[in-house]
Amino acid sequence: MERDTVLIDLALQGGGSHGAFTWGVLDRLLEEKWLSIVAISGTSAGAMNAAVLADGWTAGGAEGARDALEKYWRRVSKTAAFSPLQRSPLDRLMGRWTLDTSPFYILTDLMSRVLSPYDLNPSGYNPLSKVLAESVDFARLARSPIKLFITATRVRTGRGRIFRNAEITAEVLLASACLPTMFRAVEIEGEPYWDGGFAGNPTITPLIRESDAHDTILVQINPTETLEQPRTAAEILNRLNEISFNSPLMKELRMIALLRQAADPGSGEGARWAQMRTHRVKSDMLAKFGASSKLNAEWEFVSMLRDEGRQAAQAFLDEHGNDVGQRSTADLDVLLAEC
């Protein structure tokens, strides 16, 4: 028996090569014909996944989106094979996916504390530029039936800017993924931008205000909690990274929980807030990898993350598939108790 179509939105976090986990989640969700994607909000790697999916969907439906995502990640992995940022022999021997003992990673990390990308990379070269040019038809993306909301952070004000389909270019996606210690700020219309994760990772509000869907599925990459206290320098920096890139999302979810409680469900925008249903797909596996692994795009690692994403999506569908379109499965009200 076929299910009635349920309109959904997707909220995709950033996280470098860990975005391959999101690829796996999307790959599995796209197999469900009863799920109809209305809009996607994405930041950094989430923005890349969102744009590739929407463009692929416009060209060939769900199968076109799945094919486009696989080709994109294969290009990312192929490009990364020529990067000096590679696992060290020790990491490979120990079966670790981090770059923590990679000589070039250590050197780059140390140099980034005294030299800026304007010194180290004066040309502003970014290997993802070529990958995006081969992966996304931006003219076609502008007319995609899937609404996109891509977040980048204004350097001058620290505020986020949301780019919609017709505004999205390769530069917008690179801006959304621009880590300021690694790349020069990306200028768009004379305004410099950094990684969107500083302002919204991802931004949820436009999904509520501008989408006809009432169900939002958040694909979360950055762990919100840690069981062990970080003690080494690498562990401390990794946890700081997780907290800083989760903070905007947590604040927005708390705001949404408050507005949903206070909103008038009878009419207008209040009804949109009151009717919002939230869901979350995540994996504890991602918490086991350090921040440096987000720069590791070896195909074996990327494939493993994709498979974990598919499994996480399958677990979500098994446990909560019947709830989608009916009720929330991610309790936002618990965030209010933490205030």
Coordinates of C-alpha atoms in Angstrom, one line a residue:
M1 CA 0.0 0.0 0.0
E2 CA 1.4 3.3 -1.1
R3 CA 1.6 6.1 1.5
D4 CA 0.1 9.5 0.9
T5 CA 2.8 12.1 -0.1
V6 CA 4.2 14.0 2.8
L7 CA 5.9 17.4 2.2
I8 CA 9.2 17.8 4.0
D9 CA 12.0 20.3 4.4
L10 CA 15.6 19.4 5.1
A11 CA 18.1 21.2 7.3
L12 CA 21.7 20.2 6.5
Q13 CA 24.6 21.0 8.8
G14 CA 28.2 21.7 7.6
G15 CA 31.2 19.7 8.6
G16 CA 33.7 19.3 5.8
S17 CA 34.1 15.7 4.5
H18 CA 31.7 14.6 7.3
G19 CA 29.1 15.9 4.9
A20 CA 29.4 12.5 3.2
F21 CA 27.3 11.3 6.1
T22 CA 24.6 13.7 5.0
W23 CA 25.0 12.4 1.4
G24 CA 24.1 8.9 2.7
V25 CA 21.1 10.2 4.6
L26 CA 19.8 12.0 1.5
D27 CA 20.6 9.0 -0.7
R28 CA 18.3 6.8 1.4
L29 CA 15.5 9.4 1.8
L30 CA 15.4 10.0 -1.9
E31 CA 14.4 6.3 -2.3
E32 CA 11.1 7.0 -0.5
K33 CA 8.6 8.2 -3.1
W34 CA 6.2 9.3 -0.4
L35 CA 8.6 12.0 0.8
S36 CA 8.5 15.2 -1.3
I37 CA 11.2 17.7 -0.6
V38 CA 9.9 21.3 -0.7
A39 CA 12.9 23.2 0.6
I40 CA 16.4 22.8 1.9
S41 CA 18.5 25.0 4.2
G42 CA 22.2 24.2 4.2
T43 CA 25.5 25.5 5.4
S44 CA 29.0 24.7 4.3
A45 CA 29.1 21.0 3.3
G46 CA 25.3 21.0 3.8
A47 CA 25.0 23.8 1.3
M48 CA 27.0 21.8 -1.3
N49 CA 24.8 18.8 -0.7
A50 CA 21.7 20.9 -1.0
A51 CA 22.7 22.6 -4.3
V52 CA 23.9 19.3 -5.9
L53 CA 20.6 17.6 -4.8
A54 CA 18.4 20.3 -6.1
D55 CA 20.2 20.6 -9.4
G56 CA 20.2 16.9 -9.9
W57 CA 16.5 16.7 -9.0
T58 CA 15.7 19.4 -11.6
A59 CA 17.5 17.4 -14.3
G60 CA 16.3 13.9 -13.5
G61 CA 14.1 13.7 -10.4
A62 CA 15.1 11.6 -7.4
E63 CA 17.4 9.3 -9.4
G64 CA 19.0 12.3 -11.0
A65 CA 19.6 13.8 -7.5
R66 CA 21.1 10.5 -6.2
D67 CA 23.4 10.3 -9.2
A68 CA 24.5 13.9 -8.9
L69 CA 25.4 13.5 -5.3
E70 CA 27.5 10.4 -5.9
K71 CA 29.4 12.1 -8.8
Y72 CA 30.0 15.2 -6.6
W73 CA 31.5 13.2 -3.8
R74 CA 33.6 11.2 -6.2
R75 CA 35.0 14.4 -7.6
V76 CA 35.7 15.7 -4.1
S77 CA 37.6 12.6 -3.2
K78 CA 39.5 12.5 -6.5
T79 CA 40.6 16.2 -6.0
A80 CA 41.6 15.5 -2.4
A81 CA 43.9 12.7 -3.5
F82 CA 46.3 15.5 -4.8
S83 CA 46.2 17.5 -1.6
P84 CA 49.2 17.5 0.7
L85 CA 46.8 17.0 3.6
Q86 CA 47.0 13.3 3.8
R87 CA 47.0 10.8 6.7
S88 CA 50.4 10.0 8.1
P89 CA 51.8 6.4 7.9
L90 CA 51.2 6.2 11.7
D91 CA 47.5 7.1 11.3
R92 CA 47.1 4.6 8.5
L93 CA 48.9 1.9 10.6
M94 CA 46.6 2.6 13.6
G95 CA 43.5 2.7 11.4
R96 CA 42.7 6.3 12.4
W97 CA 40.9 8.6 10.0
T98 CA 42.3 11.8 11.5
L99 CA 45.2 13.9 10.2
D100 CA 46.4 14.7 13.7
T101 CA 49.9 13.3 13.1
S102 CA 50.1 14.4 9.4
P103 CA 53.3 16.6 9.2
F104 CA 51.7 18.9 6.6
Y105 CA 48.5 19.2 8.7
I106 CA 50.6 20.1 11.8
L107 CA 52.6 22.6 9.9
T108 CA 49.5 24.2 8.4
D109 CA 47.8 24.4 11.8
L110 CA 50.9 26.1 13.3
M111 CA 51.4 28.5 10.4
S112 CA 47.7 29.5 10.5
R113 CA 48.2 30.9 14.0
V114 CA 50.8 33.4 12.8
L115 CA 50.0 33.7 9.1
S116 CA 46.7 34.4 7.4
P117 CA 45.3 32.8 4.1
Y118 CA 46.2 36.2 2.5
D119 CA 49.8 35.4 3.2
L120 CA 49.7 31.6 2.5
N121 CA 47.2 31.6 -0.4
P122 CA 47.4 35.0 -2.0
S123 CA 45.7 33.8 -5.2
G124 CA 42.7 32.6 -3.2
Y125 CA 42.9 29.2 -4.8
N126 CA 40.2 26.7 -3.7
P127 CA 40.1 23.2 -5.2
L128 CA 36.3 23.0 -4.8
S129 CA 35.8 25.7 -7.4
K130 CA 36.5 23.2 -10.2
V131 CA 34.4 20.5 -8.5
L132 CA 31.4 22.8 -8.3
A133 CA 31.8 24.0 -11.9
E134 CA 31.6 20.3 -12.9
S135 CA 28.8 19.4 -10.5
V136 CA 26.2 22.2 -10.6
D137 CA 24.4 23.9 -13.4
F138 CA 23.6 27.2 -11.6
A139 CA 21.2 28.4 -14.3
R140 CA 19.2 25.2 -13.9
L141 CA 19.5 25.5 -10.1
A142 CA 17.8 28.9 -10.3
R143 CA 14.6 27.4 -11.6
S144 CA 14.6 24.3 -9.4
P145 CA 11.3 23.5 -7.8
I146 CA 13.1 22.8 -4.6
K147 CA 13.7 26.0 -2.6
L148 CA 17.2 26.5 -1.3
F149 CA 18.4 28.7 1.6
I150 CA 22.2 28.9 1.8
T151 CA 23.8 30.7 4.7
A152 CA 27.0 32.6 4.7
T153 CA 28.4 35.0 7.4
R154 CA 29.1 38.6 6.7
V155 CA 32.6 39.3 7.9
R156 CA 31.9 43.0 8.6
T157 CA 28.9 42.5 10.8
G158 CA 29.0 38.9 11.9
R159 CA 25.4 38.4 10.7
G160 CA 24.2 35.7 8.4
R161 CA 22.9 36.3 4.9
I162 CA 20.6 33.7 3.3
F163 CA 20.9 33.2 -0.4
R164 CA 18.0 31.8 -2.4
N165 CA 18.0 29.8 -5.7
A166 CA 18.4 32.7 -8.2
E167 CA 21.2 34.2 -6.1
I168 CA 23.2 31.0 -5.7
T169 CA 26.5 30.8 -7.5
A170 CA 29.7 28.8 -7.0
E171 CA 31.0 31.8 -5.0
V172 CA 28.0 31.7 -2.7
L173 CA 28.6 28.0 -2.0
L174 CA 32.4 28.6 -1.4
A175 CA 31.5 31.5 0.9
S176 CA 29.2 29.3 2.9
A177 CA 32.1 26.9 3.4
C178 CA 34.9 29.4 3.8
L179 CA 36.9 28.6 7.0
P180 CA 38.7 31.9 7.7
T181 CA 42.0 30.2 8.8
M182 CA 42.3 28.3 5.6
F183 CA 40.8 30.5 2.9
R184 CA 40.5 34.2 2.0
A185 CA 37.0 35.6 2.5
V186 CA 34.8 35.2 -0.5
E187 CA 33.6 38.5 -1.9
I188 CA 30.0 38.7 -3.2
E189 CA 28.8 42.1 -4.5
G190 CA 31.8 43.7 -2.7
E191 CA 30.9 42.1 0.6
P192 CA 33.3 39.6 2.2
Y193 CA 31.8 36.4 3.6
W194 CA 33.0 33.5 5.8
D195 CA 31.6 30.1 6.7
G196 CA 27.9 30.2 7.3
G197 CA 28.3 28.0 10.4
F198 CA 29.2 31.1 12.5
A199 CA 25.7 32.5 11.9
G200 CA 23.4 29.5 11.2
N201 CA 24.3 25.9 11.0
P202 CA 21.9 25.6 9.3
T203 CA 19.3 28.4 9.4
I204 CA 15.8 27.1 10.2
T205 CA 13.5 30.1 10.1
P206 CA 13.1 30.5 6.3
L207 CA 11.9 26.9 6.2
I208 CA 9.0 27.8 8.4
R209 CA 8.2 31.1 6.8
E210 CA 8.6 30.2 3.1
S211 CA 7.8 26.5 2.7
D212 CA 4.5 24.8 2.5
A213 CA 5.9 21.8 4.4
H214 CA 5.3 21.3 8.1
D215 CA 7.9 18.6 8.7
T216 CA 11.6 19.6 9.0
I217 CA 14.3 16.8 9.1
L218 CA 17.6 18.1 10.6
V219 CA 20.6 16.1 9.5
Q220 CA 23.1 16.8 12.3
I221 CA 26.8 16.3 11.9
N222 CA 28.3 18.1 14.9
P223 CA 27.7 16.3 18.2
T224 CA 25.9 18.4 20.8
E225 CA 27.2 16.5 23.7
T226 CA 30.5 14.7 24.7
L227 CA 30.8 11.9 27.3
E228 CA 34.4 12.5 28.0
Q229 CA 36.1 15.7 29.1
P230 CA 38.6 16.9 26.5
R231 CA 42.1 17.1 27.9
T232 CA 44.6 17.1 25.0
A233 CA 45.1 20.2 22.9
A234 CA 43.5 18.5 19.9
E235 CA 40.5 17.3 21.9
I236 CA 40.0 20.8 23.4
L237 CA 40.1 22.5 19.9
N238 CA 37.8 19.8 18.5
R239 CA 35.2 20.4 21.3
L240 CA 35.5 24.2 20.8
N241 CA 34.8 23.7 17.1
E242 CA 31.7 21.6 17.9
I243 CA 30.3 24.1 20.4
S244 CA 30.9 27.1 18.2
F245 CA 29.3 25.6 15.1
N246 CA 26.3 24.2 17.1
S247 CA 25.6 27.4 19.1
P248 CA 23.7 29.3 16.4
L249 CA 21.5 26.2 15.7
M250 CA 20.7 25.6 19.4
K251 CA 19.8 29.2 19.9
E252 CA 17.5 29.2 16.9
L253 CA 15.8 25.9 18.0
R254 CA 15.2 27.4 21.4
M255 CA 13.6 30.5 19.8
I256 CA 11.5 28.2 17.6
A257 CA 10.3 26.3 20.7
L258 CA 9.3 29.5 22.4
L259 CA 7.5 30.9 19.4
R260 CA 5.7 27.6 18.8
Q261 CA 4.4 27.7 22.3
A262 CA 3.3 31.4 22.1
A263 CA 2.1 31.4 18.5
D264 CA -1.6 31.6 17.6
P265 CA -2.3 28.4 15.7
G266 CA -5.4 29.8 14.1
S267 CA -4.1 32.0 11.3
G268 CA -1.2 33.7 9.5
E269 CA 2.5 33.2 10.4
G270 CA 1.5 32.0 13.9
A271 CA 0.0 28.9 12.3
R272 CA 3.2 28.1 10.6
W273 CA 5.2 28.2 13.8
A274 CA 2.5 26.2 15.7
Q275 CA 2.2 23.5 13.1
M276 CA 6.0 22.9 12.7
R277 CA 7.1 19.3 13.3
T278 CA 10.7 18.6 13.8
H279 CA 12.8 15.4 13.3
R280 CA 16.5 14.6 13.6
V281 CA 18.9 12.1 11.9
K282 CA 22.3 11.7 13.5
S283 CA 24.9 9.2 14.4
D284 CA 27.1 8.7 17.4
M285 CA 29.9 7.5 15.1
L286 CA 30.8 11.0 14.0
A287 CA 31.7 12.0 17.6
K288 CA 34.6 9.5 17.4
F289 CA 36.4 11.4 14.7
G290 CA 38.4 14.5 15.5
A291 CA 38.1 17.9 13.7
S292 CA 41.1 17.1 11.4
S293 CA 39.2 14.2 9.9
K294 CA 36.8 16.8 8.3
L295 CA 39.7 17.5 5.9
N296 CA 40.1 13.8 5.0
A297 CA 38.2 13.0 1.8
E298 CA 39.7 9.6 1.0
W299 CA 37.1 7.6 -0.9
E300 CA 37.3 4.8 1.7
F301 CA 36.5 7.3 4.4
V302 CA 33.8 9.1 2.4
S303 CA 32.2 5.8 1.5
M304 CA 32.1 4.7 5.1
L305 CA 30.4 7.9 6.1
R306 CA 27.9 7.6 3.3
D307 CA 27.0 4.0 4.4
E308 CA 26.7 5.3 8.0
G309 CA 24.3 8.0 6.8
R310 CA 22.2 5.5 4.9
Q311 CA 22.0 3.3 8.0
A312 CA 21.1 6.3 10.2
A313 CA 18.3 7.3 7.8
Q314 CA 17.0 3.7 7.7
A315 CA 17.0 3.6 11.5
F316 CA 15.0 6.9 11.5
L317 CA 12.5 5.6 9.0
D318 CA 12.1 2.3 10.9
E319 CA 11.5 4.1 14.2
H320 CA 9.8 7.3 13.1
G321 CA 8.7 6.9 9.5
N322 CA 5.0 6.7 10.5
D323 CA 5.4 9.9 12.6
V324 CA 6.5 12.1 9.7
G325 CA 3.5 14.1 8.7
Q326 CA 1.8 13.4 12.1
R327 CA 3.9 14.5 15.0
S328 CA 7.4 15.7 16.0
T329 CA 10.0 13.2 16.9
A330 CA 12.6 15.7 18.1
D331 CA 11.5 17.4 21.3
L332 CA 12.5 21.1 21.2
D333 CA 10.7 21.9 24.4
V334 CA 13.5 20.2 26.3
L335 CA 15.8 23.0 25.2
L336 CA 13.7 25.5 27.2
A337 CA 14.4 23.6 30.4
E338 CA 18.1 24.2 29.8
C339 CA 17.8 28.0 29.7

